[in-house]
Every structure is written in C-alpha cells, then in structure tokens.
Coordinates of C-alpha atoms in Angstrom, one line a residue:
X38 CA 27.7 278.4 65.1
X39 CA 25.1 276.2 63.3
X40 CA 22.5 278.6 64.6
X41 CA 24.2 281.6 63.0
X42 CA 24.7 279.7 59.7
X43 CA 21.0 279.0 59.5
X44 CA 20.2 282.6 60.3
X45 CA 22.7 283.8 57.7
X46 CA 21.4 281.5 54.9
X47 CA 17.7 282.4 55.7
X48 CA 18.6 286.1 55.7
X49 CA 20.2 285.9 52.3
X50 CA 17.0 284.3 50.8
X51 CA 14.6 286.6 52.5
X52 CA 16.6 289.8 51.7
X53 CA 17.1 288.6 48.1
X54 CA 13.4 288.1 47.4
X55 CA 12.7 291.5 49.2
X56 CA 15.2 293.1 46.8
X57 CA 13.3 291.5 43.8
X58 CA 10.0 292.9 45.1
X59 CA 11.6 296.3 45.7
X60 CA 12.8 296.3 42.1
X61 CA 9.3 295.6 40.9
X62 CA 7.9 298.5 42.9
X63 CA 10.5 301.0 41.8
X64 CA 10.9 299.6 38.2
X65 CA 14.7 299.5 38.6
X66 CA 16.8 296.4 37.9
X67 CA 16.9 294.1 40.9
X68 CA 20.7 293.7 40.6
X69 CA 21.1 297.2 42.0
X70 CA 19.4 296.4 45.3
X71 CA 21.0 293.0 45.5
X72 CA 24.5 294.4 45.1
X73 CA 23.7 297.1 47.8
X74 CA 22.3 294.4 50.1
X75 CA 25.3 292.2 49.6
X76 CA 27.7 295.0 50.4
X77 CA 25.7 296.0 53.5
X78 CA 25.4 292.4 54.8
X79 CA 29.0 291.5 54.0
X80 CA 31.9 294.0 54.1
X81 CA 30.0 296.9 55.7
X82 CA 28.3 295.1 58.7
X83 CA 29.9 291.7 58.7
X84 CA 26.5 290.1 59.2
X85 CA 27.3 287.3 56.8
X86 CA 30.6 285.7 55.7
X87 CA 30.3 283.3 52.7
X88 CA 33.5 281.5 53.7
X89 CA 31.8 280.5 57.0
X90 CA 28.4 279.9 55.5
X91 CA 29.5 277.6 52.7
X92 CA 33.2 277.2 53.1
X93 CA 34.9 275.1 50.4
X94 CA 31.5 274.5 48.7
X95 CA 31.5 278.1 47.4
X96 CA 33.2 277.3 44.1
X97 CA 31.0 274.4 43.1
X98 CA 27.9 276.2 44.3
X99 CA 28.7 279.3 42.2
X100 CA 29.5 277.0 39.3
X101 CA 26.2 275.2 39.4
X102 CA 24.2 278.4 39.9
X103 CA 25.9 280.1 36.9
X104 CA 25.4 276.9 34.9
X105 CA 21.6 276.9 35.5
X106 CA 21.4 280.6 34.7
X107 CA 23.3 280.2 31.5
X108 CA 21.1 277.2 30.5
X109 CA 17.9 279.3 31.2
X110 CA 19.3 282.1 29.1
X111 CA 20.2 279.8 26.2
X112 CA 16.7 278.4 26.1
X113 CA 15.5 281.8 24.8
X114 CA 18.0 282.0 22.0
X115 CA 16.4 280.7 18.8
X116 CA 18.3 281.0 15.6
X117 CA 15.1 281.5 13.5
X118 CA 14.3 284.6 15.5
X119 CA 17.8 285.9 15.3
X120 CA 17.4 286.1 11.5
X121 CA 14.5 288.4 12.0
X122 CA 16.3 290.6 14.5
X123 CA 17.9 292.7 11.7
X124 CA 21.4 293.6 10.7
X125 CA 21.7 296.2 13.5
X126 CA 21.5 293.4 16.1
X127 CA 23.9 291.2 14.3
X128 CA 26.4 294.0 13.9
X129 CA 26.0 295.0 17.5
X130 CA 26.7 291.4 18.6
X131 CA 29.9 291.3 16.5
X132 CA 31.2 294.9 16.6
X133 CA 29.9 295.6 20.1
X134 CA 31.6 292.4 21.5
X135 CA 34.9 293.2 19.7
X136 CA 35.0 296.9 20.5
X137 CA 33.7 296.7 24.1
X138 CA 36.0 293.7 24.9
X139 CA 39.0 295.4 23.3
X140 CA 38.4 298.8 25.1
X141 CA 37.8 297.0 28.4
X142 CA 41.1 295.1 28.0
X143 CA 43.0 298.2 27.0
X144 CA 41.6 300.4 29.8
X145 CA 42.2 297.8 32.5
X146 CA 45.8 297.3 31.2
X147 CA 46.6 301.0 30.9
X148 CA 44.9 302.4 34.0
X149 CA 45.3 299.5 36.4
X150 CA 48.3 297.6 35.0
X151 CA 46.4 294.4 34.6
X152 CA 48.5 291.7 33.0
X153 CA 47.6 291.1 29.4
X154 CA 45.8 287.8 30.0
X155 CA 43.8 289.2 32.9
X156 CA 43.0 292.3 30.9
X157 CA 41.7 290.2 28.0
X158 CA 39.6 288.1 30.4
X159 CA 38.1 291.2 32.0
X160 CA 37.3 292.6 28.5
X161 CA 35.5 289.3 27.6
X162 CA 33.5 289.4 30.9
X163 CA 32.2 293.0 30.6
X164 CA 30.7 292.5 27.1
X165 CA 27.8 290.7 28.7
X166 CA 24.6 292.7 29.3
X167 CA 21.5 290.5 29.6
X168 CA 17.7 290.7 29.9
X169 CA 17.8 290.8 33.7
X170 CA 19.0 294.4 33.6
X171 CA 17.9 295.5 30.1
X172 CA 14.2 294.6 30.3
X173 CA 13.5 296.6 33.5
X174 CA 15.1 299.6 32.0
X175 CA 13.0 299.2 28.8
X176 CA 9.8 298.9 30.9
X177 CA 10.6 302.2 32.5
X178 CA 11.8 304.0 29.4
X179 CA 9.3 302.6 26.9
X180 CA 11.4 303.5 23.8
X181 CA 9.9 303.5 20.3
X182 CA 9.7 300.2 18.5
X183 CA 13.0 300.0 16.6
X184 CA 14.9 300.9 19.7
X185 CA 13.0 298.6 22.0
X186 CA 13.3 295.6 19.6
X187 CA 17.0 296.1 19.1
X188 CA 17.8 296.5 22.8
X189 CA 15.6 293.5 23.7
X190 CA 17.1 291.2 21.2
X191 CA 20.6 292.3 21.9
X192 CA 20.0 291.7 25.6
X193 CA 18.6 288.3 25.0
X194 CA 21.3 287.2 22.6
X195 CA 24.4 288.8 24.2
X196 CA 23.8 287.0 27.5
X197 CA 24.7 283.4 26.4
X198 CA 26.9 284.6 23.6
X199 CA 28.9 286.9 25.8
X200 CA 29.1 284.3 28.6
X201 CA 30.3 281.8 26.0
X202 CA 33.0 284.2 24.8
X203 CA 34.1 284.7 28.4
X204 CA 34.2 280.9 29.0
X205 CA 36.2 280.3 25.8
X206 CA 38.8 283.0 26.7
X207 CA 39.0 281.6 30.3
X208 CA 39.3 278.0 29.0
X209 CA 42.1 279.1 26.6
X210 CA 44.1 280.7 29.4
X211 CA 43.4 277.8 31.8
X212 CA 44.6 275.4 29.2
X213 CA 47.8 277.5 28.9
X214 CA 48.3 277.4 32.7
X215 CA 48.1 273.6 32.8
X216 CA 50.3 272.9 29.8
X217 CA 53.4 274.3 28.2
X218 CA 54.0 275.0 24.6
X219 CA 51.7 276.5 22.0
X220 CA 50.7 273.1 20.6
X221 CA 49.8 271.7 24.1
X222 CA 47.8 274.9 24.8
X223 CA 45.9 274.5 21.5
X224 CA 45.4 270.8 22.2
X225 CA 44.0 271.4 25.7
X226 CA 41.8 274.3 24.5
X227 CA 40.4 272.1 21.7
X228 CA 39.6 269.3 24.3
X229 CA 37.9 271.8 26.5
X230 CA 35.8 273.3 23.7
X231 CA 35.2 269.9 22.1
X232 CA 34.1 268.3 25.3
X233 CA 31.7 271.2 26.1
X234 CA 30.2 271.2 22.6
X235 CA 29.8 267.4 22.4
X236 CA 28.4 266.8 25.9
X237 CA 26.1 269.8 25.6
X238 CA 24.8 268.7 22.2
X239 CA 24.3 265.1 23.3
X240 CA 22.6 266.3 26.5
X241 CA 20.3 268.6 24.7
X242 CA 19.3 266.0 22.1
X243 CA 18.7 263.4 24.8
X244 CA 16.6 265.6 27.1
X245 CA 14.7 266.9 24.1
X246 CA 13.8 263.3 23.1
X247 CA 12.7 262.4 26.6
X248 CA 10.5 265.5 26.9
X249 CA 9.1 265.3 23.3
X250 CA 8.1 261.6 23.7
X251 CA 6.5 262.3 27.1
X252 CA 8.6 259.7 28.9
X253 CA 8.2 261.7 32.1
X254 CA 5.0 262.5 34.0
X255 CA 4.0 266.2 34.2
X256 CA 4.9 266.6 37.8
X257 CA 8.5 265.5 37.1
X258 CA 8.9 267.6 33.9
X259 CA 10.6 270.6 35.4
X260 CA 12.6 269.0 38.3
X261 CA 13.9 266.2 36.0
X262 CA 15.1 268.8 33.5
X263 CA 17.0 270.6 36.3
X264 CA 18.5 267.3 37.5
X265 CA 19.6 266.3 33.9
X266 CA 21.2 269.8 33.4
X267 CA 23.1 269.5 36.7
X268 CA 24.1 265.9 35.8
X269 CA 25.5 266.9 32.4
X270 CA 27.3 269.9 33.9
X271 CA 29.0 267.5 36.4
X272 CA 29.7 265.0 33.7
X273 CA 31.4 267.6 31.5
X274 CA 33.5 268.8 34.5
X275 CA 34.4 265.1 35.3
X276 CA 35.5 264.3 31.7
X277 CA 37.2 267.7 31.0
X278 CA 37.6 270.2 33.8
X279 CA 36.2 273.7 33.2
X280 CA 34.0 272.5 30.3
X281 CA 30.7 272.5 32.3
X282 CA 29.5 276.0 31.6
X283 CA 30.1 275.6 27.9
X284 CA 28.2 272.3 28.0
X285 CA 25.0 273.6 29.6
X286 CA 25.0 276.7 27.3
X287 CA 25.1 274.4 24.3
X288 CA 22.5 272.1 25.9
X289 CA 20.1 275.1 26.2
X290 CA 20.8 276.2 22.6
X291 CA 20.2 272.7 21.3
X292 CA 16.8 272.5 23.1
X293 CA 15.8 276.0 22.1
X294 CA 16.1 275.2 18.4
X295 CA 14.5 271.8 18.5
X296 CA 11.3 271.8 16.5
X297 CA 8.1 270.6 18.1
X298 CA 9.4 270.8 21.6
X299 CA 7.2 272.7 24.1
X300 CA 9.6 274.5 26.6
X301 CA 7.1 277.0 28.1
X302 CA 6.7 275.3 31.4
X303 CA 10.4 274.6 31.7
X304 CA 11.2 278.2 30.9
X305 CA 8.7 279.4 33.5
X306 CA 10.2 277.1 36.1
X307 CA 13.8 278.0 35.2
X308 CA 12.9 281.8 35.3
X309 CA 11.5 281.3 38.8
X310 CA 14.6 279.3 39.9
X311 CA 16.9 281.8 38.2
X312 CA 15.2 284.6 40.2
X313 CA 16.1 282.8 43.4
X314 CA 19.6 281.9 42.3
X315 CA 20.3 285.4 41.1
X316 CA 19.1 286.8 44.4
X317 CA 21.3 284.4 46.5
X318 CA 24.2 284.6 44.1
X319 CA 24.4 288.4 44.0
X320 CA 24.2 288.9 47.7
X321 CA 26.8 286.2 48.4
X322 CA 29.2 287.5 45.7
X323 CA 28.7 291.1 46.7
X324 CA 29.3 290.2 50.4
X325 CA 32.8 288.9 49.3
X326 CA 33.9 292.1 47.7
X327 CA 36.9 293.7 49.3
X328 CA 36.0 297.4 49.8
X329 CA 39.7 298.1 50.4
X330 CA 40.4 297.2 46.8
X331 CA 38.6 300.3 45.6
X332 CA 40.9 302.5 47.7
X333 CA 43.8 300.6 46.2
X334 CA 42.6 301.1 42.6
X335 CA 41.7 304.8 43.3
X336 CA 40.6 307.0 40.4
X337 CA 42.1 304.5 37.9
X338 CA 39.0 302.3 38.4
X339 CA 36.7 305.2 37.6
X340 CA 38.7 305.9 34.4
X341 CA 38.1 302.3 33.4
X342 CA 34.4 302.7 34.1
X343 CA 34.1 305.8 32.0
X344 CA 36.1 304.3 29.1
X345 CA 33.9 301.1 29.1
X346 CA 30.6 303.0 29.5
X347 CA 31.0 305.8 27.0
X348 CA 33.5 305.1 24.3
X349 CA 32.9 301.6 22.8
X350 CA 29.1 301.5 22.9
X351 CA 28.7 304.7 21.0
X352 CA 31.2 303.6 18.3
X353 CA 29.6 300.2 18.0
X354 CA 26.1 301.6 17.7
X355 CA 27.0 304.2 15.1
X356 CA 28.9 301.7 13.0
X357 CA 26.1 299.2 13.3
X358 CA 23.5 301.8 12.2
X359 CA 25.2 302.6 8.9
X360 CA 22.9 302.0 6.0
X361 CA 19.8 301.5 8.3
X362 CA 16.7 303.5 8.9
X363 CA 17.7 304.5 12.4
X364 CA 17.9 308.2 13.0
X365 CA 20.4 309.9 15.2
X366 CA 18.0 310.1 18.1
X367 CA 17.4 306.4 18.1
X368 CA 21.1 305.7 17.8
X369 CA 21.8 308.0 20.7
X370 CA 19.5 306.2 23.1
X371 CA 20.7 302.8 22.0
X372 CA 24.2 304.0 22.7
X373 CA 23.2 305.1 26.2
X374 CA 21.6 301.8 27.3
X375 CA 24.0 298.9 27.9
X376 CA 24.0 297.9 31.6
X377 CA 26.0 294.9 32.7
X378 CA 24.3 292.2 34.6
X379 CA 24.2 288.9 36.5
X380 CA 26.4 286.9 34.2
X381 CA 29.2 289.4 34.3
X382 CA 29.1 289.4 38.1
X383 CA 28.8 285.6 38.5
X384 CA 31.4 284.7 35.9
X385 CA 33.9 287.2 37.2
X386 CA 33.6 285.8 40.7
X387 CA 33.8 282.2 39.4
X388 CA 36.9 282.9 37.4
X389 CA 38.5 284.9 40.2
X390 CA 38.2 282.0 42.6
X391 CA 39.9 279.6 40.2
X392 CA 42.5 282.0 39.0
X393 CA 43.4 283.0 42.6
X394 CA 44.1 279.3 43.2
X395 CA 46.5 279.4 40.2
X396 CA 48.3 282.5 41.6
X397 CA 47.4 285.0 38.9
X398 CA 48.6 288.5 39.8
X399 CA 46.0 291.2 40.5
X400 CA 43.2 288.7 40.1
X401 CA 41.8 290.0 43.5
X402 CA 40.9 293.2 41.6
X403 CA 38.8 291.4 39.0
X404 CA 35.6 291.1 41.0
X405 CA 35.6 294.6 42.6
X406 CA 36.3 296.2 39.2
X407 CA 33.5 294.1 37.5
X408 CA 31.1 295.1 40.3
X409 CA 32.0 298.7 39.8
X410 CA 31.2 298.4 36.1
X411 CA 27.9 296.8 36.9
X412 CA 26.8 299.3 39.5
X413 CA 28.1 302.3 37.5
X414 CA 26.2 301.3 34.3
X415 CA 23.0 300.1 36.1
X416 CA 22.7 303.2 38.4
X417 CA 23.7 305.8 35.8
X418 CA 21.6 304.4 32.9
X419 CA 18.6 303.6 35.1
X420 CA 18.4 307.1 36.3
X421 CA 19.2 308.9 33.1
X422 CA 17.7 306.8 30.3
X423 CA 14.1 307.9 30.7
X424 CA 14.8 311.6 30.8
X425 CA 17.1 311.3 27.9
X426 CA 14.6 309.3 25.9
X427 CA 11.9 311.9 26.6
X428 CA 14.3 314.7 25.6
X429 CA 15.2 312.9 22.3
X430 CA 11.5 312.2 21.7
X431 CA 12.0 308.4 21.3
X432 CA 9.9 307.3 24.3
X433 CA 6.3 306.2 24.2
X434 CA 3.7 307.9 26.4
X435 CA 2.6 306.4 29.7
X436 CA 0.7 303.1 29.2
X437 CA -2.7 304.5 30.0
X438 CA -4.4 303.2 26.9
X439 CA -7.0 300.5 26.9
X440 CA -7.3 297.3 25.0
X441 CA -11.0 296.2 24.6
X442 CA -11.9 292.7 23.7
X443 CA -15.0 292.9 21.6
X444 CA -16.3 295.4 19.1
X445 CA -20.0 295.0 19.7
X446 CA -22.3 298.0 20.4
X447 CA -21.3 297.9 24.1
X448 CA -17.6 297.8 23.4
X449 CA -18.0 300.5 20.7
X450 CA -19.9 302.8 23.0
X451 CA -17.4 302.4 25.9
X452 CA -14.4 302.6 23.6
X453 CA -15.6 305.8 21.9
X454 CA -16.3 307.4 25.3
X455 CA -12.7 306.6 26.5
X456 CA -11.3 307.9 23.2
X457 CA -13.1 311.2 23.5
X458 CA -11.7 311.6 27.0
X459 CA -8.2 311.4 25.5
X460 CA -7.3 307.7 26.1
X461 CA -5.9 305.6 23.4
X462 CA -8.2 302.6 22.7
X463 CA -7.9 299.5 20.5
X464 CA -10.9 297.2 20.0
X465 CA -10.3 293.5 19.1
X466 CA -12.9 291.4 17.5
X467 CA -13.3 288.2 15.4
X468 CA -16.4 289.7 13.8
X469 CA -15.7 291.6 10.6
X470 CA -19.1 293.4 10.8
X471 CA -18.4 294.7 14.3
X472 CA -14.8 295.6 13.4
X473 CA -16.0 297.5 10.4
X474 CA -18.6 299.4 12.5
X475 CA -15.9 300.3 15.0
X476 CA -13.6 301.6 12.3
X477 CA -16.4 303.7 10.9
X478 CA -16.7 305.3 14.3
X479 CA -13.0 306.3 14.1
X480 CA -11.8 303.6 16.6
X481 CA -8.6 301.7 16.2
X482 CA -9.2 298.0 15.7
X483 CA -7.6 294.6 15.5
X484 CA -9.5 292.1 13.4
X485 CA -8.7 288.7 14.9
X486 CA -8.5 286.6 18.0
X487 CA -6.8 288.5 20.7
X488 CA -5.2 285.3 22.1
X489 CA -3.9 284.0 18.8
X490 CA -0.3 283.7 17.8
X491 CA -0.9 286.3 15.1
X492 CA -2.0 288.8 17.9
X493 CA 1.2 288.0 19.8
X494 CA 3.2 289.1 16.8
X495 CA 1.1 291.9 15.3
X496 CA -1.3 293.4 17.9
X497 CA 0.1 296.8 18.8
X498 CA 0.1 297.2 22.6
X499 CA 2.3 300.3 22.7
X500 CA 0.7 302.7 25.2
X501 CA -1.8 300.1 26.4
X502 CA -2.0 299.3 30.1
X503 CA -5.5 297.9 30.8
X504 CA -7.7 295.3 29.3
X505 CA -11.6 295.3 29.3
X506 CA -13.2 292.0 28.2
X507 CA -16.6 293.1 26.8
X508 CA -17.9 290.2 24.8
X509 CA -21.0 288.1 25.4
X510 CA -18.8 285.0 25.8
X511 CA -17.8 284.6 29.5
X512 CA -15.2 281.9 28.8
X513 CA -13.5 284.0 26.1
X514 CA -13.4 287.0 28.4
X515 CA -11.7 285.0 31.1
X516 CA -9.2 283.5 28.7
X517 CA -8.4 286.9 27.4
X518 CA -7.7 288.1 31.0
X519 CA -5.5 285.1 31.7
X520 CA -3.5 285.9 28.6
X521 CA -2.9 289.6 29.4
X522 CA -2.6 289.5 33.2
X523 CA 1.1 288.8 32.6
X524 CA 1.3 291.7 30.1
X525 CA -0.6 294.4 32.1
X526 CA -0.7 293.0 35.6
X527 CA -3.3 291.0 37.5
X528 CA -5.0 294.3 38.7
X529 CA -5.3 295.7 35.2
X530 CA -7.5 293.1 33.5
X531 CA -11.2 293.2 33.8
X532 CA -14.2 291.2 32.6
X533 CA -17.9 291.5 32.7
X534 CA -19.5 289.3 35.4
X535 CA -21.6 286.2 34.7
X536 CA -25.3 286.1 35.4
X537 CA -25.7 286.8 39.1
X538 CA -28.4 284.2 39.4
X539 CA -25.9 281.5 38.5
X540 CA -24.0 279.8 41.3
X541 CA -20.2 280.2 41.5
X542 CA -19.9 276.4 41.7
X543 CA -21.9 275.9 38.4
X544 CA -19.9 273.5 36.3
X545 CA -20.2 275.9 33.3
X546 CA -18.8 278.9 35.1
X547 CA -15.1 279.7 35.0
X548 CA -13.5 279.5 38.5
X549 CA -12.8 282.8 40.2
X550 CA -9.0 282.3 40.3
X551 CA -9.0 282.1 36.4
X552 CA -11.0 285.3 35.9
X553 CA -10.0 289.0 35.7
X554 CA -11.4 291.6 38.1
X555 CA -15.2 292.1 37.9
X556 CA -15.9 295.1 35.6
X557 CA -18.1 297.9 36.9
X558 CA -20.4 296.0 39.2
X559 CA -21.3 292.3 40.0
X560 CA -24.8 292.9 38.5
X561 CA -23.7 294.6 35.4
X562 CA -23.7 291.8 32.9
X563 CA -23.2 292.0 29.1
X564 CA -26.9 291.4 28.5
X565 CA -27.8 294.3 30.9
X566 CA -25.4 296.7 29.2
X567 CA -26.5 295.7 25.8
X568 CA -30.2 296.2 26.6
X569 CA -29.5 299.6 28.1
X570 CA -27.6 300.8 25.1
X571 CA -30.2 299.4 22.8
X572 CA -32.7 301.6 24.7
X573 CA -30.7 304.7 24.1
X574 CA -28.8 304.9 27.4
X575 CA -25.9 307.3 27.1
X576 CA -22.4 307.5 28.5
X577 CA -22.0 310.9 30.3
X578 CA -19.3 312.7 32.2
X579 CA -20.0 314.5 35.4
X580 CA -17.7 316.7 37.5
X581 CA -17.5 316.0 41.2
X582 CA -17.0 318.9 43.6
X583 CA -17.2 319.8 47.3
X584 CA -20.8 320.9 46.8
X585 CA -21.8 317.9 44.7
X586 CA -20.0 314.9 46.1
X587 CA -19.9 311.4 44.5
X588 CA -22.5 310.2 47.0
X589 CA -24.7 313.1 46.1
X590 CA -24.3 312.1 42.4
X591 CA -25.3 308.5 43.1
X592 CA -28.3 309.5 45.2
X593 CA -29.4 312.1 42.6
X594 CA -29.4 309.5 39.8
X595 CA -30.3 306.5 42.0
X596 CA -31.5 303.5 40.0
X597 CA -30.6 304.8 36.6
X598 CA -26.9 305.2 36.5
X599 CA -24.0 302.7 36.3
X600 CA -20.6 304.2 37.1
X601 CA -18.0 303.0 34.7
X602 CA -14.8 305.1 35.2
X603 CA -13.4 308.0 37.2
X604 CA -10.7 310.4 36.2
X605 CA -8.6 311.9 39.0
X606 CA -7.2 315.4 39.1
X607 CA -4.0 314.1 37.7
X608 CA -5.9 312.6 34.7
X609 CA -5.4 309.0 36.0
X610 CA -8.1 306.6 34.8
X611 CA -9.8 304.4 37.5
X612 CA -12.0 301.6 36.4
X613 CA -14.8 300.8 38.8
X614 CA -14.8 297.3 40.3
X615 CA -16.4 295.9 43.4
X616 CA -13.0 294.2 44.1
X617 CA -11.1 297.5 44.3
X618 CA -11.5 300.3 46.8
X619 CA -11.4 303.8 45.3
X620 CA -12.4 307.2 46.8
X621 CA -13.8 309.6 44.2
X622 CA -12.5 312.9 45.5
X623 CA -13.7 316.4 44.6
X624 CA -12.3 317.6 41.3
X625 CA -12.6 314.2 39.8
X626 CA -14.8 313.3 36.8
X627 CA -17.2 310.3 36.8
X628 CA -18.1 308.6 33.5
X629 CA -21.3 306.6 33.8
X630 CA -23.9 304.8 31.6
X631 CA -27.1 306.8 32.3
X632 CA -30.5 305.5 31.4
X633 CA -32.8 307.8 29.6
X634 CA -34.9 309.9 31.9
X635 CA -38.6 308.9 31.8
X636 CA -41.2 311.6 31.2
X637 CA -42.6 311.2 34.7
X638 CA -39.2 312.2 36.3
X639 CA -38.2 315.8 36.8

C-alpha cells in the first residue's frame, strides 16, 4: 500500500508539471490539461484515489494550498495601479461580480433546484476568473492595447477580490449554520471577518517590517515568508474557524501596498510554488469529481453553463463601456473572454468538503458543476477567441518584429534592412544623436535606456518578438538580454560576441549563463561590423534555389560575406547564431553583410 501511495503522489507531481509544459507548447491554459489529467487518473482509470493518498488530511492540505495561492495573487494587487486601470475595470469588477454572481445563483436555482444558500454560494464562486487562465489566452490572441489592458487588470484584480467575496459569502452561511437567530449569525459573521481582517493586517505589517529591515538572511527570505504565511493562516483558523483564507488574502494585500518593500524575489518564489500547487491541486480535485453527477444533472447543467457564459458577461461589459472610448468590436471581444480558473475550482472543492460535513443538500453537485463551468469557458474561449479577434480586427499581428538595442550606424543599417523586408523594427538608444539619425532614416525609435522603469511603462513592444543587442558595450548588451529573455524567451534574445581573443574566464567578461545567444557568428564583433559598414559594406538579399544552394552561396562569396538572417518560404525570420542549427532550404532568402568587391576580383 505504501508503495502505491508513493507512486500515486509522484505521478501527480510528474503529470502536473508535464501538463504545465504542454500548456506552454500549445499556448493554452494549463488548467485545461490538468483537469483532463485529473479526470483520466481518477474517475476514468482509478489510478489515483485522493482519499487513500491523503485520507483525512485532504481538507487541511487543500486549505493550505488555496491559502498560499490567494496570498500570491493578493501580492499583485496594488491600489495605486488600480486607480490607473480605468473606470471600465472598476465597473467590470463591480457590475461583473454582481451580474455574474446573480445570474449564476439564479440559473443553478432554476435549472438544478439548488437551495437558495447553495445557489448564492455557487454564484459567488464562479465570478472568479484569474491571471492563470486569462494571461495564456491573451498571449495567444494578442488583442489591441485597450482590450489587453482591461482583461489583464480585471484578471489580476478579480482573483483575490472574487475569492474574498466567495469566502465572505461562505463565512456568512457557516456562521448561520453554527448559530441560531439573525443577531447570532451577524455576530459570528462579524467575528469571522474581523478576525480575518485583523490577523491578516497584523501579519502583513509584521512580515513587511521583518523583510524591510533585513532581519533575515537572503537564503531564508522566501521560505521564511512561506512559513509565516502558513503560520498566520493556522493562527487565524485556531482563533476563529474558517477565517484563514481571508487572513492570508489581507496579508498579501497589506504587503503589496507597503511602500519601499521589495517583493520581486518573493513573488518569483511564490509563482513557482503556486505552479506546483496548482498542478497538484487541480489533478487531485479533478480526480475526486463524480462523473455520475453529470448524468444526474443532465442538460440542466449545460443550460447553467450557457447562462453563465453568455448572458451576464455581455451585459456587464456593455454597461461598463458606456461613456468610454471602447468601440463595439472591443466590447465584443472583452465580452467573449472570461474563463474561470484555479481559485474557482479550489474554493468550490474546499467549500464542498466542509458543507458536506454539515449535511447541505445537493452540495455534491457543487464541484462537478463548477468544473463544468471551468472546462466549458476555458475550452470554448481558448479555441474561439483568436479567430473572433482576427474577424473583429482587434488582434495584433504575429510577434515577428524586432527590438534593437542601439541606434549606431551598425544598428541603423541592420534595422533599415529588416524594415525594408517587411519586419517591424524599433531601435532603442540613450544617444540623442544616434536616435535622431535613426528617425531621419524612417526608423521607429525609443530614446532612453531599454532597461529603465520608464521603458517598462512606455516602450511599445506590440508585435515584437526578438531582441538584437547591437551596442559597443558588452555588459549593457548582456543586461538587455537578461531583461528581455522573460519577455521574448531565452532563444529570442541575441547579443554581439566579445573580442574572440579574450578568454571566457576574463574577470571583465560577463559569464555565459548571463548572456543572450551569440549574434551572427562568434567572430563578428561590434568593432568588425562597424569597420565594415564604415568601408561601405552593404546588406544584400540573395535568393537560394536548387541550382544555387546556400553552400554554393557561401563558397561563391567566401571571405567577404557575413550571413545575418534567413527568411523561409513562409516568411519566418531566422537569425543566424552558432548556437542554433538551421538549414537554409531552397526558396529561402539570405540577408548578409557583403564587403565591397575589390577591383582585382571578377
């Protein structure tokens, strides 16, 4: 038995991370694959049984996992940024929550005969969307700026706010279960909320002080934060049962809005931890779903799905857009994208376990119905959002553009060549003279430091998918690649090599692990390119064919050509690098820097 428990737990972790990787490959939300994996591993095949794997520990484990996820989500909610999100987001948060929650409660009560309290709790649960499902869809769809900003901010803010609403509704009804009389219910509810707010605020202030004053060594920074969050969650539960989730949410909110507190490393750690927790949690929760419940609900469940997915979102968006600059196309795509995510699944399972112990009627349908809403919205919207956005003309083109760091003569020559080939190019430089020269050549520019906070806010990266660091400063090139490898991907940031005569262990050379990919060739330094362009070398395009292969091309121009790029038959841009293998096939175009032919050559 112990052997099978070990195999089951290991399988959940391995399959969960595989699902996350699969989601990255296909650009679909990971939740989709996690739910399918959970259903296959649980009710379909019976490979895992959470009751056997974790037994009575399931409820506290789910509680802790949800608490950590809510804390991580709350860390991203800054009130100062909410003010800049615009009235559309604020209206969506208020109207969307009320309308979606109300329609969800009405539909579950009418179509499935949910008791009023259970229906209201279901309505509160399904208002939660969240960045774990919205962001992957946005990456795939690439909507225009107003749409992307609204959906991104709504996804970030609705996660903790929606979870908080669900927790408050749940706490109110739990208080009513454990006491009698309206005054007693109100008193118990006040205690629950008060304990959660007070303990969360105190915990946030205390942890903020510890971190801000550097009372912890760096290697304990993240794990100590996790330990304190879990500790305050347990403390809140001990002082006032069911107040833990509210406490950790408030704790995260308090820390997120603390001035002068650097949370970047904590957020990175919590994001990684949340990825693992989400993977485990979804598979475990999905494996507990009773597939027989769907046959019991019949078509009524699908009517609830349609009512929740189509009606409230459209009404909320169109009401929220009154008096704004959003056109009908933008409103339509915003109405279409509102998938439900991890918090809805986790919170519904958590509440179902507790309410089942209290003997609530039809509570066994809460999790299957919530999972149907999640799968229905994620699958339907993931598959249809991109075609719809293209049809409505509210989607940006594929990110095939190039961001070039530098606007010197080398950068200007390469940028102009790419622009003439149809690729969108932006040159960034701290030199006003170089920036002005680039603008005079008709190139799009950003005057400033590409790794500055100003660039984070104002540098337009729409349509950009590659970075070429083309300055004479090797350290700056490497730093630029470090900054944008998370934006574009580690295989999409390139920098010119250092002097090949220098050793890799030279104390003035940036370590390989901190650099981008080598651009063009290991011997093609900035000084070499600059000298060639100064001597009238030109960037030329050559067609490769069956009769004139790429090897023929290199042999014909041997010693006086530096291949820069290749364009495939499908117009995909390939950037030459000795660290990447690429076969230039017939029908492709090769763009090279070609030295001027001497008079002695034919």
